[in-house]
Short mmCIF file of N, CA, C and O in Angstrom, two decimals:
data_model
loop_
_atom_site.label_atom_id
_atom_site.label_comp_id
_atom_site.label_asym_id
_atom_site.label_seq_id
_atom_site.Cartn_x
_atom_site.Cartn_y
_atom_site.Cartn_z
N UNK A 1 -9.71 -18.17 -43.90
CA UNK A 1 -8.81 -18.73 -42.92
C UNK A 1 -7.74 -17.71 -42.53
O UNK A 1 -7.51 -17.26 -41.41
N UNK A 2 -7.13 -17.43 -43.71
CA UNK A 2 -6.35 -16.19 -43.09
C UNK A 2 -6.79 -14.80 -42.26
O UNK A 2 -6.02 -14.24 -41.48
N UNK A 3 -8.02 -14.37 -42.53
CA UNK A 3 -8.44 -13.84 -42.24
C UNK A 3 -9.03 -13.86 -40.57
O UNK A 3 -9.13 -12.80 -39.95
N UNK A 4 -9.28 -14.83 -40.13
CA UNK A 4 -9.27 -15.81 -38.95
C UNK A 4 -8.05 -15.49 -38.44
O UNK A 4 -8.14 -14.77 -37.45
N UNK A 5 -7.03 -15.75 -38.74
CA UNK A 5 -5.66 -16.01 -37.98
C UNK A 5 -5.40 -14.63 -37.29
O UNK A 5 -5.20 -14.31 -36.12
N UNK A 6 -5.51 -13.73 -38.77
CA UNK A 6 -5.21 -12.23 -38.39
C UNK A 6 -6.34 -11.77 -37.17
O UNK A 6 -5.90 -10.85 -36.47
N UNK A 7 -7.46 -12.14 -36.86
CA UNK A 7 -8.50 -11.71 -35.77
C UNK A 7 -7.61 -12.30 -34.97
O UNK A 7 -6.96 -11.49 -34.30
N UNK A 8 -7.30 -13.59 -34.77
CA UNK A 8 -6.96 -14.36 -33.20
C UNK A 8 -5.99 -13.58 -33.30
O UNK A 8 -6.10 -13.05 -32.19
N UNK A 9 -4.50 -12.74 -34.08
CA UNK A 9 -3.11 -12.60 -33.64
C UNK A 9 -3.38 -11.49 -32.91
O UNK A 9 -2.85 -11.24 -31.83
N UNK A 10 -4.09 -10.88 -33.40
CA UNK A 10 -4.71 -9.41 -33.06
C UNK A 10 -5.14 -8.96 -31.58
O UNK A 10 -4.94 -7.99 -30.84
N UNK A 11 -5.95 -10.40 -31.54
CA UNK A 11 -6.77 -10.33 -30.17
C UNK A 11 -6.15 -10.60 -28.83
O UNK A 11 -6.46 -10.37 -27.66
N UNK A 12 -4.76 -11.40 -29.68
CA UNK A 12 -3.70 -11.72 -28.76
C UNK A 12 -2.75 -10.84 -28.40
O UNK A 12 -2.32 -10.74 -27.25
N UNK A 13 -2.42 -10.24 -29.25
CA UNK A 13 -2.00 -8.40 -29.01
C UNK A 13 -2.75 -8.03 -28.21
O UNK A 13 -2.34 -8.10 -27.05
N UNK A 14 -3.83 -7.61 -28.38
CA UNK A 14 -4.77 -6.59 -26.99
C UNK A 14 -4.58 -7.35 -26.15
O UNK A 14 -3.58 -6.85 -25.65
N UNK A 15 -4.83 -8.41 -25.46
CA UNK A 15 -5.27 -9.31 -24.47
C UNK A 15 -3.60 -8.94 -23.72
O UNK A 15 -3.57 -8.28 -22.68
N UNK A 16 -2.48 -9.38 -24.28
CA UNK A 16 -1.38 -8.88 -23.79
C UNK A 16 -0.91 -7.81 -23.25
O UNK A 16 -0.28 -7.60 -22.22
N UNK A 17 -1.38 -7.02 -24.30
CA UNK A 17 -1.24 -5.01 -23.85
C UNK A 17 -1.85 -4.99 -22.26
O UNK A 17 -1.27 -4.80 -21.19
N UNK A 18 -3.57 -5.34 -22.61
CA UNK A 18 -3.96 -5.39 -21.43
C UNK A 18 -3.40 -5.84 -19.79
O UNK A 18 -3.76 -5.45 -18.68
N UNK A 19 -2.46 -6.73 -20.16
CA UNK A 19 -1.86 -8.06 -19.11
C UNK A 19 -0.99 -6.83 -18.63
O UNK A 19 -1.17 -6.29 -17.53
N UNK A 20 0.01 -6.40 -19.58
CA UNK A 20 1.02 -5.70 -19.39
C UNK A 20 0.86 -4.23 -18.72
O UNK A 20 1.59 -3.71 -17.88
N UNK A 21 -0.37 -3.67 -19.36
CA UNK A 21 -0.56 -2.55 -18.87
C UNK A 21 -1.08 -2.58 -17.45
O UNK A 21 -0.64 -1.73 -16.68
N UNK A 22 -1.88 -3.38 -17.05
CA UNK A 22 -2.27 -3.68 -15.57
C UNK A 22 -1.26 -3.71 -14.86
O UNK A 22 -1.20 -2.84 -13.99
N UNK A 23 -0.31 -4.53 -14.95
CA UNK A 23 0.78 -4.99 -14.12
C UNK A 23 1.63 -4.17 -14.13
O UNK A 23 2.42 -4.58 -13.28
N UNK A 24 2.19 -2.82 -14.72
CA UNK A 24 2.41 -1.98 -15.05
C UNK A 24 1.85 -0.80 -13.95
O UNK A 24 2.64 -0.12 -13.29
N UNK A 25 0.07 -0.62 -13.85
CA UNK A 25 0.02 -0.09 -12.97
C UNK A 25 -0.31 -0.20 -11.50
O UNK A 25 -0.75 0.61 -10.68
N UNK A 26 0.11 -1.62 -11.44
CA UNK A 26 0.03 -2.31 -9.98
C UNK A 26 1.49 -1.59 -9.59
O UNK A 26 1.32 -0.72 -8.73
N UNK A 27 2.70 -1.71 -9.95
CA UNK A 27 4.08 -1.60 -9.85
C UNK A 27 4.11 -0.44 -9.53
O UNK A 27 4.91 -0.11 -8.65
N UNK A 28 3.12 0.68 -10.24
CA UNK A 28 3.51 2.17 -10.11
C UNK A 28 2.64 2.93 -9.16
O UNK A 28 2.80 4.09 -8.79
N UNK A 29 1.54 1.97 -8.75
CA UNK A 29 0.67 2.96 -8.11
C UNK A 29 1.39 2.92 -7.07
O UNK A 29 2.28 2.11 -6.80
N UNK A 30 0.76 4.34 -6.10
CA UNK A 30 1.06 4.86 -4.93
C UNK A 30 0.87 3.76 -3.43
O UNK A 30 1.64 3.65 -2.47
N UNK A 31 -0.38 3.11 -3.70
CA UNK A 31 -0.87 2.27 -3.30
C UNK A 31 0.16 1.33 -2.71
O UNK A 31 0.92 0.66 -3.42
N UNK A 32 0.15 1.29 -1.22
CA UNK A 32 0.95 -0.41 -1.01
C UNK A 32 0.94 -1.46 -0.91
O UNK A 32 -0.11 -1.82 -0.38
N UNK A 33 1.73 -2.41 -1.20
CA UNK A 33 1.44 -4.05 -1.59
C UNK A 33 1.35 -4.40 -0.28
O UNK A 33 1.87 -4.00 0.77
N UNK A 34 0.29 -5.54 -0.69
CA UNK A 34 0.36 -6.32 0.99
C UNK A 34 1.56 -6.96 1.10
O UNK A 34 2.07 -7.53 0.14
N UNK A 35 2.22 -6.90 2.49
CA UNK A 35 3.48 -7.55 3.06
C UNK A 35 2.69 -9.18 3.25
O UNK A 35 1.53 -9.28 3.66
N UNK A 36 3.41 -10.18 2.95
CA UNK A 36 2.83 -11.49 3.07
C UNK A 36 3.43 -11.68 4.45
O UNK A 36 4.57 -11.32 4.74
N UNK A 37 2.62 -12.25 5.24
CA UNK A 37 3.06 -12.70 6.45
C UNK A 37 3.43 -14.49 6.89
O UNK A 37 2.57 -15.34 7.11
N UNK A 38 4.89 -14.69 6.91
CA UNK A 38 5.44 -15.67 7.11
C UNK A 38 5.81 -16.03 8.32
O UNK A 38 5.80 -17.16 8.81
N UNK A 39 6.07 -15.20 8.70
CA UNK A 39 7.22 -15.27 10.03
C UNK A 39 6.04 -15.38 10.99
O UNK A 39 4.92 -14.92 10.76
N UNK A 40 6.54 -16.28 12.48
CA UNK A 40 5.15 -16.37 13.60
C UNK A 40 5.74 -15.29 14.69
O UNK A 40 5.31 -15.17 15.83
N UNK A 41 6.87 -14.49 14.06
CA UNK A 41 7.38 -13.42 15.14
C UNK A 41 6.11 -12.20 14.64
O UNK A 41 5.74 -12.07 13.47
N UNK A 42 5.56 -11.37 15.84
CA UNK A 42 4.83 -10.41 15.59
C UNK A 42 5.59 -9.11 15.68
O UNK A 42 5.11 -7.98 15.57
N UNK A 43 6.77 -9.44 15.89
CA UNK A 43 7.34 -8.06 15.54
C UNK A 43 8.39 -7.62 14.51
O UNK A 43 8.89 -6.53 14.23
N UNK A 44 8.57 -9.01 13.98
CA UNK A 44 8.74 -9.11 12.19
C UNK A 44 7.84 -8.37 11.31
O UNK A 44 8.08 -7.42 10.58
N UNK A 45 6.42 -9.22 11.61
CA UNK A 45 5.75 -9.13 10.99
C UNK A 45 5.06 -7.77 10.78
O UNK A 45 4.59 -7.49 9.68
N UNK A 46 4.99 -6.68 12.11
CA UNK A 46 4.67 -5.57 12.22
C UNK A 46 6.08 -4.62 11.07
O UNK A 46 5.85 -3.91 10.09
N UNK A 47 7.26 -4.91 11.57
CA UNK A 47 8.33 -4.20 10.93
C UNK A 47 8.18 -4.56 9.25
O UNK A 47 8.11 -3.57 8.52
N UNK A 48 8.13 -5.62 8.75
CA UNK A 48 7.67 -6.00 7.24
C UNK A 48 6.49 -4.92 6.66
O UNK A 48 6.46 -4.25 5.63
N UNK A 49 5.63 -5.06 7.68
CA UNK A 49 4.52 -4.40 7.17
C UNK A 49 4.63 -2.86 7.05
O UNK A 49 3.91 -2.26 6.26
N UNK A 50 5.68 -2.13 7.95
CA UNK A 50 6.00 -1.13 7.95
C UNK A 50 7.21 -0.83 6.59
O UNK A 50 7.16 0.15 5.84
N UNK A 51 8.20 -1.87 6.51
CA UNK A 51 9.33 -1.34 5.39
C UNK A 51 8.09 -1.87 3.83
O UNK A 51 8.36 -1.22 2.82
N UNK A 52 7.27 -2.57 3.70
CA UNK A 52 6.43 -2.96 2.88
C UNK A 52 5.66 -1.65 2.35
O UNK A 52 5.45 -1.35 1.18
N UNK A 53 5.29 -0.98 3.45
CA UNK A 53 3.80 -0.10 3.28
C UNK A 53 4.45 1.36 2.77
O UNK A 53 4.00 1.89 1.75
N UNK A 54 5.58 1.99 3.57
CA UNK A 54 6.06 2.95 3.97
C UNK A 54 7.67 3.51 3.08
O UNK A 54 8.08 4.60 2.68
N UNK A 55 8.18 2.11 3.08
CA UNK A 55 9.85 1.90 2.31
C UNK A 55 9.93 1.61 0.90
O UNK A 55 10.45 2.27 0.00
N UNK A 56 9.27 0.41 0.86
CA UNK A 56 9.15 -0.26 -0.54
C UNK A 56 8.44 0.19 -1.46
O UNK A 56 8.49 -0.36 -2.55
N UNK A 57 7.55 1.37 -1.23
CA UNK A 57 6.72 2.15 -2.59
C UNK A 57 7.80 2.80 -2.82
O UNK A 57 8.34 2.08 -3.67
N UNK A 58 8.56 3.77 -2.63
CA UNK A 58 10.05 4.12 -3.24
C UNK A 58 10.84 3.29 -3.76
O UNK A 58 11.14 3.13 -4.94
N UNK A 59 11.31 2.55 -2.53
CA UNK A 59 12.44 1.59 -3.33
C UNK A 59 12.10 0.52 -4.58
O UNK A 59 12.92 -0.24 -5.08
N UNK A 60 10.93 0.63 -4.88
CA UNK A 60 10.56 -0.16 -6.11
C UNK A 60 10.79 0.51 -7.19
O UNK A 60 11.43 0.07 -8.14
N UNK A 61 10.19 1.83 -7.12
CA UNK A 61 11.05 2.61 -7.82
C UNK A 61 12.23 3.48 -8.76
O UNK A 61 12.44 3.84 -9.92
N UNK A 62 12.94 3.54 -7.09
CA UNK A 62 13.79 4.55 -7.13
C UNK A 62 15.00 3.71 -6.96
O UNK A 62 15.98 3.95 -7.67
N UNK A 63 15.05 2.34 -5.72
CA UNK A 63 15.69 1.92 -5.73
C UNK A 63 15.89 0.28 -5.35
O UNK A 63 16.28 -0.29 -4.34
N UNK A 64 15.35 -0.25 -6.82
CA UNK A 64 14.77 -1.46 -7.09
C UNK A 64 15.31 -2.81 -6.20
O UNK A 64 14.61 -3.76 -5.86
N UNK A 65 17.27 -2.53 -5.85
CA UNK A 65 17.95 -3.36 -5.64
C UNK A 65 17.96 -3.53 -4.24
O UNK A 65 18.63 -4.44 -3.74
N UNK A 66 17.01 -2.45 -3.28
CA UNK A 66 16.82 -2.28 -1.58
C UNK A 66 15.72 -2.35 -1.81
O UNK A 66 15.23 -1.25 -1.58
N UNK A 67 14.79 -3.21 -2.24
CA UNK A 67 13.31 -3.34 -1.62
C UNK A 67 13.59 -4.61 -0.15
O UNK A 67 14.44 -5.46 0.10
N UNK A 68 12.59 -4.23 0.38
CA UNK A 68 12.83 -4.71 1.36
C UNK A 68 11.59 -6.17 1.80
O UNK A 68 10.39 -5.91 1.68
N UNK A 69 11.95 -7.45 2.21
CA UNK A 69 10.78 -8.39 2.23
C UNK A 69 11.80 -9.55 3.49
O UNK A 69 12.95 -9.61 3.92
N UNK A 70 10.76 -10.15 3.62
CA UNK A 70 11.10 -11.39 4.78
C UNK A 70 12.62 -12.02 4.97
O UNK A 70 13.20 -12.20 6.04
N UNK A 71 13.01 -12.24 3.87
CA UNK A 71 14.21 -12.84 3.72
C UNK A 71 15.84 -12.09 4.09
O UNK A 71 16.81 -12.58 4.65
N UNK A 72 15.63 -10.83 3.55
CA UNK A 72 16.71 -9.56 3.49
C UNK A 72 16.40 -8.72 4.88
O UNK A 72 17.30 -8.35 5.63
N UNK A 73 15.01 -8.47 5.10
CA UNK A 73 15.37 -7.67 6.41
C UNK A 73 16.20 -7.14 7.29
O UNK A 73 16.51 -5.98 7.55
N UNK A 74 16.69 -8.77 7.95
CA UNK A 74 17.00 -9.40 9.03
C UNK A 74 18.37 -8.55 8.69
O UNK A 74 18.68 -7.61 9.42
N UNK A 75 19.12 -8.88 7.64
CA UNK A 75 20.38 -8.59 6.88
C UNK A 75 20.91 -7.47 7.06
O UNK A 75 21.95 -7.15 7.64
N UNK A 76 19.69 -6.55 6.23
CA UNK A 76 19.68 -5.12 5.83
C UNK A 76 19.17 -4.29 7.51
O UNK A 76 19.28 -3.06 7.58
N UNK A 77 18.71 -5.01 8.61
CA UNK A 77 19.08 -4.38 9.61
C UNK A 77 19.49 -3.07 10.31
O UNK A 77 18.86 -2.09 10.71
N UNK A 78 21.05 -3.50 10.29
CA UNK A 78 21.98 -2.27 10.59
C UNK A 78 21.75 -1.25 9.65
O UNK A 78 21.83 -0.10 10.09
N UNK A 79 21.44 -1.42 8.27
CA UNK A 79 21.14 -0.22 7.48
C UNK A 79 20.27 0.33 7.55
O UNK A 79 20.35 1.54 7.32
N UNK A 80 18.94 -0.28 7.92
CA UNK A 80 17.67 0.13 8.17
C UNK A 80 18.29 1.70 9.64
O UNK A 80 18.07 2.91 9.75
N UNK A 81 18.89 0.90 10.25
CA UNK A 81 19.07 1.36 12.08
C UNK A 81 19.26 2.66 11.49
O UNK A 81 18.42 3.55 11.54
N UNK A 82 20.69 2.76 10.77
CA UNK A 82 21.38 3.99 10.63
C UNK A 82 20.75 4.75 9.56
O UNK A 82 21.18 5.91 9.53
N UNK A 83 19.58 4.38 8.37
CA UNK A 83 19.29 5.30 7.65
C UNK A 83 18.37 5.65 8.60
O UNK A 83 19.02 6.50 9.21
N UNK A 84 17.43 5.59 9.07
CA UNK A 84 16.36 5.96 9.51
C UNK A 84 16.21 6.22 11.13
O UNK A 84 15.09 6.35 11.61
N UNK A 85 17.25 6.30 11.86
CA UNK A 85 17.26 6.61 13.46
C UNK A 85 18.25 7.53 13.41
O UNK A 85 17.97 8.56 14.02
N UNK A 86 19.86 7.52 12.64
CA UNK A 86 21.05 7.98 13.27
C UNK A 86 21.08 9.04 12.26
O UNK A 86 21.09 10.24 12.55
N UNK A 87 21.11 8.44 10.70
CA UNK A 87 21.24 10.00 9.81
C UNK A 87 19.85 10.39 9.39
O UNK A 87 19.67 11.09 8.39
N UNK A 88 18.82 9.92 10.18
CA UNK A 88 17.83 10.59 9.66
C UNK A 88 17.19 10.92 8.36
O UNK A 88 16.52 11.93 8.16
N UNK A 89 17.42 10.10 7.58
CA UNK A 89 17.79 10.29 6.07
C UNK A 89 16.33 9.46 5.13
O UNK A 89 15.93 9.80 4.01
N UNK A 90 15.88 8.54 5.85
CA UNK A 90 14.27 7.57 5.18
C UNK A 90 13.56 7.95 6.26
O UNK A 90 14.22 8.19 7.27
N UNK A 91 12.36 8.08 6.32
CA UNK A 91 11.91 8.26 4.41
C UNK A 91 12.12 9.21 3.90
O UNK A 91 12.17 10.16 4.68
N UNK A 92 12.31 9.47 2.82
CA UNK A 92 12.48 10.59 1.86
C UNK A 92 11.58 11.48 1.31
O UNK A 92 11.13 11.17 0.21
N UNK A 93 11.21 12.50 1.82
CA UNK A 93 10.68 13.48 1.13
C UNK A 93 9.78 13.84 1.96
O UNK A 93 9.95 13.67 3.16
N UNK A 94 8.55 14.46 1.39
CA UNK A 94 7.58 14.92 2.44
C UNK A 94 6.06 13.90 2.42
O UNK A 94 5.30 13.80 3.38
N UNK A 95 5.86 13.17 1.01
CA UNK A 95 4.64 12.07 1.17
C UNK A 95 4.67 10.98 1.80
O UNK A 95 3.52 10.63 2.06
N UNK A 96 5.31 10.38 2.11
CA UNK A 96 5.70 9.20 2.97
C UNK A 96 6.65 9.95 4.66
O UNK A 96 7.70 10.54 4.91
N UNK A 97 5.37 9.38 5.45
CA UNK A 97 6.28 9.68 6.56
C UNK A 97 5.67 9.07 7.90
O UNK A 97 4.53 9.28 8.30
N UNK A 98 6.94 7.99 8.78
CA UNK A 98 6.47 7.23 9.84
C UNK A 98 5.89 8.21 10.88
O UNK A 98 6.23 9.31 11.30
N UNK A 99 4.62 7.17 11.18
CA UNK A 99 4.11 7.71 12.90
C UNK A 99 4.89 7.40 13.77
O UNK A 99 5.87 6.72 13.48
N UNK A 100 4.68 7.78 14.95
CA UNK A 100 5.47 7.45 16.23
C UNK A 100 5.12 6.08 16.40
O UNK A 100 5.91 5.39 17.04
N UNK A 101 4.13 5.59 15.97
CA UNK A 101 3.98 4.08 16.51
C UNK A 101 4.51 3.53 15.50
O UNK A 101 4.61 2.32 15.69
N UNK A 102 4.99 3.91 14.33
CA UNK A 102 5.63 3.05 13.71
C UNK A 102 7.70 3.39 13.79
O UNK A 102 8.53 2.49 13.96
N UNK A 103 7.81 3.91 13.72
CA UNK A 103 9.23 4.46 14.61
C UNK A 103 9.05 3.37 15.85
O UNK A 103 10.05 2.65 15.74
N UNK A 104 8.71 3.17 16.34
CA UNK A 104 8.35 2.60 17.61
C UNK A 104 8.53 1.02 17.30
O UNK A 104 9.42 0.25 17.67
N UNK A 105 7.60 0.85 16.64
CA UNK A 105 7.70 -0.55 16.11
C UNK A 105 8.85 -0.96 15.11
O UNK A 105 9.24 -2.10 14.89
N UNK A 106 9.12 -0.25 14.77
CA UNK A 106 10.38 -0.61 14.15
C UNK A 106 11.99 -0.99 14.57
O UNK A 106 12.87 -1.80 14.24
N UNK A 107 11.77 0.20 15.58
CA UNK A 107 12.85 0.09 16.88
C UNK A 107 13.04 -0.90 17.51
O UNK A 107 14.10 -1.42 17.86
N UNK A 108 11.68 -1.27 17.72
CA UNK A 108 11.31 -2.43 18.66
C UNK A 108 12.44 -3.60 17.88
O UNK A 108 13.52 -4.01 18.29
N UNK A 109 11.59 -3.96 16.46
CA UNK A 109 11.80 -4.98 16.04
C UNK A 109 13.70 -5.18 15.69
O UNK A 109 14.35 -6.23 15.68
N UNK A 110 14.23 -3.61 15.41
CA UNK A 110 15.79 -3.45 15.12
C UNK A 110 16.03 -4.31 16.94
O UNK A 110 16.57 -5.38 17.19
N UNK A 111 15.55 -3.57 17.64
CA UNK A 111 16.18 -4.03 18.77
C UNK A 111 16.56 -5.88 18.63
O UNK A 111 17.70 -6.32 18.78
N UNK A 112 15.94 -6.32 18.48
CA UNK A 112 16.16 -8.05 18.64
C UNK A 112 16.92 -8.48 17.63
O UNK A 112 17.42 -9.59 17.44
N UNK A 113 17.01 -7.14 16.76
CA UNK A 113 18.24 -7.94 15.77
C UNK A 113 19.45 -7.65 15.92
O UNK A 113 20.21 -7.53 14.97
N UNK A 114 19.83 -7.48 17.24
CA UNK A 114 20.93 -7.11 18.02
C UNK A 114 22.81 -6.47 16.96
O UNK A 114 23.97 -6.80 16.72
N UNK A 115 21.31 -4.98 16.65
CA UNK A 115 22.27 -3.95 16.03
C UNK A 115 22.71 -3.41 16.70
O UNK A 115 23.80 -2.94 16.39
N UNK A 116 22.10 -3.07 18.22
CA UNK A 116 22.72 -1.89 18.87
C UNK A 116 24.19 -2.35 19.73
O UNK A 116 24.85 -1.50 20.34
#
């Protein structure tokens, strides 16, 4: 019987490691999460998919407390405007970097959130 217990505690250890280690490298891969689509605006939904695909593999990161999703967007806005149009400053570095159609679409979508 004891001997039993010690197999199941055991197995419950690995089975966990496993849980943990997966989820672990969902969080870290390079790879981007799908943006869930809520909103019936399509130019939400394009801009989500852009701070989702493009923003949020860093800021999960680097800077956990600016990830960016449906709710905060709208908010974070004006910050979006000025990091990334006025000081030029996101994305950061040289692996991540917007196309013109996404600059574009993004603009678009800042536009209606009447930053300018």
């Amino acid at each position: 019987m004891k001997n039993q217990s010690l197999k199941l505690i055991l197995i419950g250890i690995l089975q966990a490691t496993i849980i943990l280690l997966a989820s672990y490298t969902q969080k870290t891969n390079a790879a981007p999460a799908i943006a869930v689509k809520l909103s019936t605006d399509p130019l939400q939904n394009e801009a989500l998919e852009i701070l989702e695909t493009k923003c949020n593999v860093c800021h999960r990161k680097k800077n956990p407390f600016m990830v960016f999703n449906e709710k905060n967007m709208s908010k974070r806005a004006p910050k979006i405007y000025k990091m990334v149009y006025v000081e030029r400053k996101m994305p950061k570095g040289d692996e991540i970097k917007l196309t013109n159609e996404e600059y574009v679409a993004l603009e678009k979508w800042l536009f209606t959130q009447s930053i300018y």
